[in-house]
XYZ file of C-alpha atoms in Angstrom:
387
model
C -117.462 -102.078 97.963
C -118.350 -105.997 97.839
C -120.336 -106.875 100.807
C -121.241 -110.312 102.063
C -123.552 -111.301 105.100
C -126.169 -113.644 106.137
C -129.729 -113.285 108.213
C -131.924 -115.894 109.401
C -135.169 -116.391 107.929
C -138.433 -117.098 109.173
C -138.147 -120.253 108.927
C -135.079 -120.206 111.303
C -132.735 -120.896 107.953
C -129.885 -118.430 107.917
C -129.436 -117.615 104.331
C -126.131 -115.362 102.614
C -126.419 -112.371 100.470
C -124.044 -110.436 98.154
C -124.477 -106.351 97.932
C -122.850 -103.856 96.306
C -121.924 -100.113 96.856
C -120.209 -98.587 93.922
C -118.808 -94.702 94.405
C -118.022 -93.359 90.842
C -117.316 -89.875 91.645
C -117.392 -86.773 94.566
C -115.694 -84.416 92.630
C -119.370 -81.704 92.740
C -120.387 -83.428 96.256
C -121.540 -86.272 98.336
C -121.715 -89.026 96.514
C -125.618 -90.110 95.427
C -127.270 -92.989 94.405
C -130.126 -95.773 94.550
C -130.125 -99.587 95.848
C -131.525 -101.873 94.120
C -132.850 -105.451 95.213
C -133.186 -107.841 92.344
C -131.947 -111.475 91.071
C -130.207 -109.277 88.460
C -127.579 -107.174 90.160
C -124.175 -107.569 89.245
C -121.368 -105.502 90.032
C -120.876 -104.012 86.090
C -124.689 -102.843 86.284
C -124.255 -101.319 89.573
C -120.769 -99.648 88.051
C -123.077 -98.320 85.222
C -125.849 -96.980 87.038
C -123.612 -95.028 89.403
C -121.726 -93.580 86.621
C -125.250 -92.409 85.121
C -125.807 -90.277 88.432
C -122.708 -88.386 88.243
C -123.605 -86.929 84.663
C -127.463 -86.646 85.877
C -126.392 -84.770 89.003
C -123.476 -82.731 86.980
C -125.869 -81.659 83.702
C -128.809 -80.183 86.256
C -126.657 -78.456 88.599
C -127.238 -80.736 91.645
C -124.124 -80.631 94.076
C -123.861 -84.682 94.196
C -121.275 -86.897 92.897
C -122.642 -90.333 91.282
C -123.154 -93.868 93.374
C -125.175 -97.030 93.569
C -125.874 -100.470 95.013
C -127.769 -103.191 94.873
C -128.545 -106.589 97.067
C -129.085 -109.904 94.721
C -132.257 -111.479 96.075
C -135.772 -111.542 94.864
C -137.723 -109.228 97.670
C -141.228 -110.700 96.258
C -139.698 -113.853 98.032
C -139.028 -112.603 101.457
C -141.353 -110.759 104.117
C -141.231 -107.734 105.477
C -139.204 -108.903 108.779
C -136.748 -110.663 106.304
C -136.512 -107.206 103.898
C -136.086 -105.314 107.322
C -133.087 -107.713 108.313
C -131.225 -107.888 104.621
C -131.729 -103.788 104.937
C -130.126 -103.296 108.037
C -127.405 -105.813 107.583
C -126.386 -104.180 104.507
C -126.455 -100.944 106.397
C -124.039 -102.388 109.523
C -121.654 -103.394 106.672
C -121.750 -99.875 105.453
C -121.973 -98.027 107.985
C -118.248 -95.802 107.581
C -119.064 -95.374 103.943
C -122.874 -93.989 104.250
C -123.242 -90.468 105.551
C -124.635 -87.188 104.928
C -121.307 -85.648 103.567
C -120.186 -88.376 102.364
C -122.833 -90.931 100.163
C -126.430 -90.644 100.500
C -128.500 -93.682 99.799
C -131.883 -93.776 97.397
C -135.013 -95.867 96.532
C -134.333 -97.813 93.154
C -136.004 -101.157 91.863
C -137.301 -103.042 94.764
C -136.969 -100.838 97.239
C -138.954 -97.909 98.522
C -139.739 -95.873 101.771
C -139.612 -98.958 104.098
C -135.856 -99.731 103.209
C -134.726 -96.322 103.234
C -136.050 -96.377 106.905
C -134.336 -99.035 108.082
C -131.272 -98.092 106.532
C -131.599 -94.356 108.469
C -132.511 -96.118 111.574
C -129.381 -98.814 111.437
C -126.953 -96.217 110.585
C -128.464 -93.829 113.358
C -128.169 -96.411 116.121
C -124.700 -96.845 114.702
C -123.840 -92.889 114.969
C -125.226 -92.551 118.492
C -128.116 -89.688 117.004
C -130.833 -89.456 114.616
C -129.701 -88.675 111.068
C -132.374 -87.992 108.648
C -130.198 -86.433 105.702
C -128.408 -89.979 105.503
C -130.604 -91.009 102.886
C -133.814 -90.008 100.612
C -136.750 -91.457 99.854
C -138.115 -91.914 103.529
C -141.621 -91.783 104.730
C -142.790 -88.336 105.590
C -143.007 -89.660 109.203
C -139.647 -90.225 108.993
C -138.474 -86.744 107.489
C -139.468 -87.820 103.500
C -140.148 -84.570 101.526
C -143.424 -84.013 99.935
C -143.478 -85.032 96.002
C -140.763 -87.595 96.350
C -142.910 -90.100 95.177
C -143.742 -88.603 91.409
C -140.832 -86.268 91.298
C -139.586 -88.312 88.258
C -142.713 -88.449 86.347
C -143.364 -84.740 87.501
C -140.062 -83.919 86.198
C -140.697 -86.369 82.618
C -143.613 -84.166 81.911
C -142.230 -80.752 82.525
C -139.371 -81.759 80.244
C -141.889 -83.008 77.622
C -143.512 -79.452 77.704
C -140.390 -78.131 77.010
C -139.534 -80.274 73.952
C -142.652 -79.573 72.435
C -142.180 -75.349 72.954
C -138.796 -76.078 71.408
C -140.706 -77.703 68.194
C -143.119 -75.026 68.362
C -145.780 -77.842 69.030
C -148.875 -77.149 70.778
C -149.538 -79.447 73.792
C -152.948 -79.533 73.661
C -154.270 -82.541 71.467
C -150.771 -83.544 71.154
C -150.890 -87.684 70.936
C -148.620 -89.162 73.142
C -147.543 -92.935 73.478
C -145.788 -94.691 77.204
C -143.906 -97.809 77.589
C -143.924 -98.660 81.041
C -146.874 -97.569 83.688
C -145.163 -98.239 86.834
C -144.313 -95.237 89.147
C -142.158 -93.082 86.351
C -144.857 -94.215 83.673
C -148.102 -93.853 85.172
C -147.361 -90.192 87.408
C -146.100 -88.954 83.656
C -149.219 -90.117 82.366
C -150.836 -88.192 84.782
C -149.269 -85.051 84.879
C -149.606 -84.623 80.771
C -153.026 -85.482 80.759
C -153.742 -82.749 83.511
C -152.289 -80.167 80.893
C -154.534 -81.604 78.336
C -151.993 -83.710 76.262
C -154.041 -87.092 74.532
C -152.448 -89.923 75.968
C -153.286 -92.259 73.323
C -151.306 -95.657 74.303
C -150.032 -97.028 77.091
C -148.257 -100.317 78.377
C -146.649 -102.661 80.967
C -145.202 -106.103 81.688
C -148.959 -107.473 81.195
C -149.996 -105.688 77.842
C -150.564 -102.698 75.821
C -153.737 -100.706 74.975
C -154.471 -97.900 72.738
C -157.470 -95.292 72.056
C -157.326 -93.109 69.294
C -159.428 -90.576 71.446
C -157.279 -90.807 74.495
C -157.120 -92.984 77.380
C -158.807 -91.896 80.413
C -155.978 -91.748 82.435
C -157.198 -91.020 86.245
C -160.003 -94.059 85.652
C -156.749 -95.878 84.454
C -154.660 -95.477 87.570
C -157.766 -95.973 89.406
C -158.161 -99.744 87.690
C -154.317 -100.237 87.872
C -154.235 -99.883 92.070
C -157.651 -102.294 92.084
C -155.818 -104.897 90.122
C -152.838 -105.224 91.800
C -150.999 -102.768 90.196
C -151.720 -104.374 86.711
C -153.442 -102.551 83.627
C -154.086 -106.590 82.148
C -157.698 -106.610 81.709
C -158.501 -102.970 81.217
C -161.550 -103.208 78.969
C -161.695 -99.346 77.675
C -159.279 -99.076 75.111
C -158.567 -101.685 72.649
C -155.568 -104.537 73.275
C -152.296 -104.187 70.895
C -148.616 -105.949 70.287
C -146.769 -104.545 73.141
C -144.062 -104.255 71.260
C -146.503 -102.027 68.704
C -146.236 -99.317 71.053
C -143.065 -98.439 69.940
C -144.280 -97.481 66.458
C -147.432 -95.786 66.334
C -147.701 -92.254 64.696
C -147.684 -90.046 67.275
C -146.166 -86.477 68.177
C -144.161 -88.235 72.128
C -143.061 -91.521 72.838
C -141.835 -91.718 76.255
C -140.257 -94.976 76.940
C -140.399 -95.584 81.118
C -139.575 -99.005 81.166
C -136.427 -100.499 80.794
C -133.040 -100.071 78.932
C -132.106 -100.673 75.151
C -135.898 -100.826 73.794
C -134.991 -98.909 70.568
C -131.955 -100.735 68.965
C -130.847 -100.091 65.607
C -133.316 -103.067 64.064
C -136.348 -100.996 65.076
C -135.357 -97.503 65.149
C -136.415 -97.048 61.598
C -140.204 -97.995 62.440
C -140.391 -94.615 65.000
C -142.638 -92.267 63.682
C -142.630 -90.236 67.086
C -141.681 -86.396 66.591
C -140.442 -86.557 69.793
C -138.620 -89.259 71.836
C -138.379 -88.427 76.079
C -136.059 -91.178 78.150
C -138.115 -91.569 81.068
C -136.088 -94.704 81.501
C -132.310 -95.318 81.837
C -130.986 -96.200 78.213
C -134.012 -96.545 76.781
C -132.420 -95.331 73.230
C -129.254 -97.520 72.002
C -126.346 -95.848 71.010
C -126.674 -98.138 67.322
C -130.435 -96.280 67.156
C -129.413 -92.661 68.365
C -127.477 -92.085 64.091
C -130.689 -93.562 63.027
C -133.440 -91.350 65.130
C -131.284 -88.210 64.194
C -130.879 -88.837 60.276
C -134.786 -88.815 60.448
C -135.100 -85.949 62.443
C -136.746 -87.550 65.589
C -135.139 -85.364 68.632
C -133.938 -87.663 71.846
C -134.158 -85.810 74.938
C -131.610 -87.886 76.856
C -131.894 -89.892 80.114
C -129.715 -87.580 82.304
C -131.613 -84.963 81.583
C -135.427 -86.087 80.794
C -135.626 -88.085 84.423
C -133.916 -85.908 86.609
C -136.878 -85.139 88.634
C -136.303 -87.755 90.916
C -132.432 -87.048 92.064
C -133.399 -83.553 92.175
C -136.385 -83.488 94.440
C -133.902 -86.228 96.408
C -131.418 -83.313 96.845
C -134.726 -81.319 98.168
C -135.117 -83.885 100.674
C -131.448 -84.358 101.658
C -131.487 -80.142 101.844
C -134.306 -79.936 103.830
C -133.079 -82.399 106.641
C -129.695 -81.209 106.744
C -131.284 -78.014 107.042
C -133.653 -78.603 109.706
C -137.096 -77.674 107.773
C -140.353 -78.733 105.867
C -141.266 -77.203 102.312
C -144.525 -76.764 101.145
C -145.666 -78.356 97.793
C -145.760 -75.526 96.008
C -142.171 -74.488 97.136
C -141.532 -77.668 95.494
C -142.344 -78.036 92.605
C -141.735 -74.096 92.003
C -137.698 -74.955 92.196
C -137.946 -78.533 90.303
C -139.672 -76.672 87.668
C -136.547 -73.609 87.835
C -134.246 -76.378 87.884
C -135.320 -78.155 85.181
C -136.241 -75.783 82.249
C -132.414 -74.415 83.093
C -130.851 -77.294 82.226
C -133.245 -78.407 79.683
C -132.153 -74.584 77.914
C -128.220 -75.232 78.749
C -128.498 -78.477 77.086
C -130.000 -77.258 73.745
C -127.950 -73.785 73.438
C -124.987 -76.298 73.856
C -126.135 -78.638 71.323
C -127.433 -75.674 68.919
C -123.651 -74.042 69.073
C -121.890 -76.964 68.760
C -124.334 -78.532 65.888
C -124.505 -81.880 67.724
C -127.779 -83.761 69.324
C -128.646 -83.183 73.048
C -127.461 -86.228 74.245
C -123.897 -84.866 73.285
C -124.946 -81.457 74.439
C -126.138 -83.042 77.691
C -122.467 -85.430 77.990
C -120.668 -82.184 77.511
C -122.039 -80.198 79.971
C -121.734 -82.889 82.596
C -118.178 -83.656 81.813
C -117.037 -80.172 82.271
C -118.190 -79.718 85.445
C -116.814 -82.706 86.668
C -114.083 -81.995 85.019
C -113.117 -78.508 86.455
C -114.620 -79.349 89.815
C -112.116 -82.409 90.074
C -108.755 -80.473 88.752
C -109.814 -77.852 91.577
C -110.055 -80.963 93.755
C -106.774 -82.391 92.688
C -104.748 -78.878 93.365
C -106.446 -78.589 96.770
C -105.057 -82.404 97.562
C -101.429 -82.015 95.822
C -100.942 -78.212 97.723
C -101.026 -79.715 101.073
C -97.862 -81.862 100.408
C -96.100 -78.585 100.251
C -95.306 -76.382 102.871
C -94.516 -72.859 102.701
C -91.084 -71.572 103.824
């Protein structure tokens, strides 16, 4: 869907907008999937992306089909008033596809808990009622679920516990490196230093630092919300290459920041043990030969940063359902959820003799697979009648 519409601005301008919502597959269930607001949205990324959350959904188990859109504008440009009306006018134009049942909205880049309450207020005034389960990623005001917020990092570092028990690695004292310490980067950070992993490098848009001892990661966080959500400046570990992230010897890399960061030019350079995708596409398909000739196991996207669909399927589950789950409750199930794919994933790849990614790809396609060929005989028997 290609939608175009127009709001006035505060300065009584009426400016047009182009948004997208892209509905790859509902063959396992409603149809799931972020918007994005950025310059950079165009209608193959948004095909991409949505095509990503049907395998993500699919290789955890999660009864969602894949979707996504996106809004081209800047949001750092336009107030709150502004984001409110692009949200809801998006929404109105949406309003028969969007649904509980049928595609449930998410929080991706530029958006957060603000939009996703617009968007269930616009499409409730449409409907006549309140409908919470329309979308994820609300306020908890507004029927959010607890742990929404670091359910992806949550879910990166339980993952990255798991890869190291499957390389008999001990996580204490383990050095680990992270691209990217925006809300993926900096909750993973978090959550392995808690279980007493050495988080020895970290970076972001503004710079890179790294402590052979370990970076104090709580004072970190701490300095990154004083500085406007920057680490630039940090003066307790000592300034490198950005780009030298990437290569230091240690036992996890976790790149959280964008896609395509290890090509086939630089994939020789890893020295990692262990490479987690906290990010979409972090690892080219040109580097993935590369990484596995020198032993360096991938733990693929779909699988490494599931946390955040799943604990989004919490969210939709608990409103559709009426109810509130503790914390605990939680992360109890993410952490169930989680180490049973992460175990699917590698049995597959271990009898087959081919690298998780594949193993992950596999299981994914199969259920979609079966699920849709079920589908399909359901559609074509009704245009038969029995005598």
């Amino acid at each position: 869907m290609v939608v175009n519409f127009s709001i006035v601005l505060d300065n009584g301008k009426r400016q047009n907008f182009e948004g997208y919502r892209i509905i790859h597959n509902t063959a396992l269930g409603p149809s799931k999937g972020g918007i994005r607001y950025d310059t950079g949205v165009h209608l193959n990324e948004v095909k991409a992306l949505a095509a990503w959350m049907t395998w993500k959904s699919a290789v955890t188990g999660i009864p969602f089909g894949g979707a996504k859109g996106g809004i081209i504008c800047d949001p750092s440009l336009h107030s709150k008033t502004e984001l409110e009306k692009i949200t809801r006018a998006y929404t109105k134009a949406l309003a028969d596809i969007f649904g509980p049942e049928k595609d449930v909205p998410a929080p991706d880049m530029g958006t957060g808990p603000d939009e996703m309450g617009w968007l269930m207020d616009e499409f409730s005034l449409a409907h006549g009622k309140t409908v919470h389960a329309v979308v994820t990623g609300k306020h908890l005001h507004s029927g959010g679920s607890l742990g929404r917020v670091e359910a992806t990092g949550k879910g990166v570092s339980i993952i990255t516990l798991l890869a190291l028990k499957h390389l008999k690695i001990r996580p204490y004292k383990t050095t680990v490196a992270i691209q990217g310490f925006g809300n993926v980067g900096l909750h993973t950070a978090l959550f392995l230093y808690q279980k007493g992993l050495t988080i020895v490098a970290v970076s972001d848009i503004s710079g890179a630092f790294y402590d052979a001892e370990g970076i104090n990661i709580p004072e970190l966080i701490l300095y990154y919300n004083l500085n406007n959500k920057s680490i630039k400046g940090y003066t307790k570990a000592t300034v490198i290459e950005p780009e030298k992230i990437l290569s230091l010897a240690v036992d996890v890399l976790i790149p959280a920041a964008k896609e395509d960061v290890i090509t086939k030019e630089n994939a020789a350079t890893i020295q990692a043990k262990i490479i987690i995708e906290a990010a979409n596409g972090p690892v080219s398909s040109g580097a993935d030969a590369i990484l596995h000739q020198n032993n360096v196991l991938v733990v693929p996207d779909i699988l490494a940063n599931a946390g955040g669909v799943t604990v989004s399927y919490f969210e939709w589950l608990q409103n559709s359902l009426s109810e509130s789950w503790r914390m605990h409750q939680i992360n109890t199930r993410l952490e169930h959820i989680l180490t049973k794919s992460f175990e699917s994933v590698f049995a597959v790849a271990a009898k087959r003799q081919v690298t998780p990614r594949i193993a992950a790809y596999i299981i994914a396609l199969q259920k979609v697979a079966i699920n849709q060929e079920v589908n399909d005989v359901t559609i074509d028997s009704s245009k038969y009648k029995l005598n």
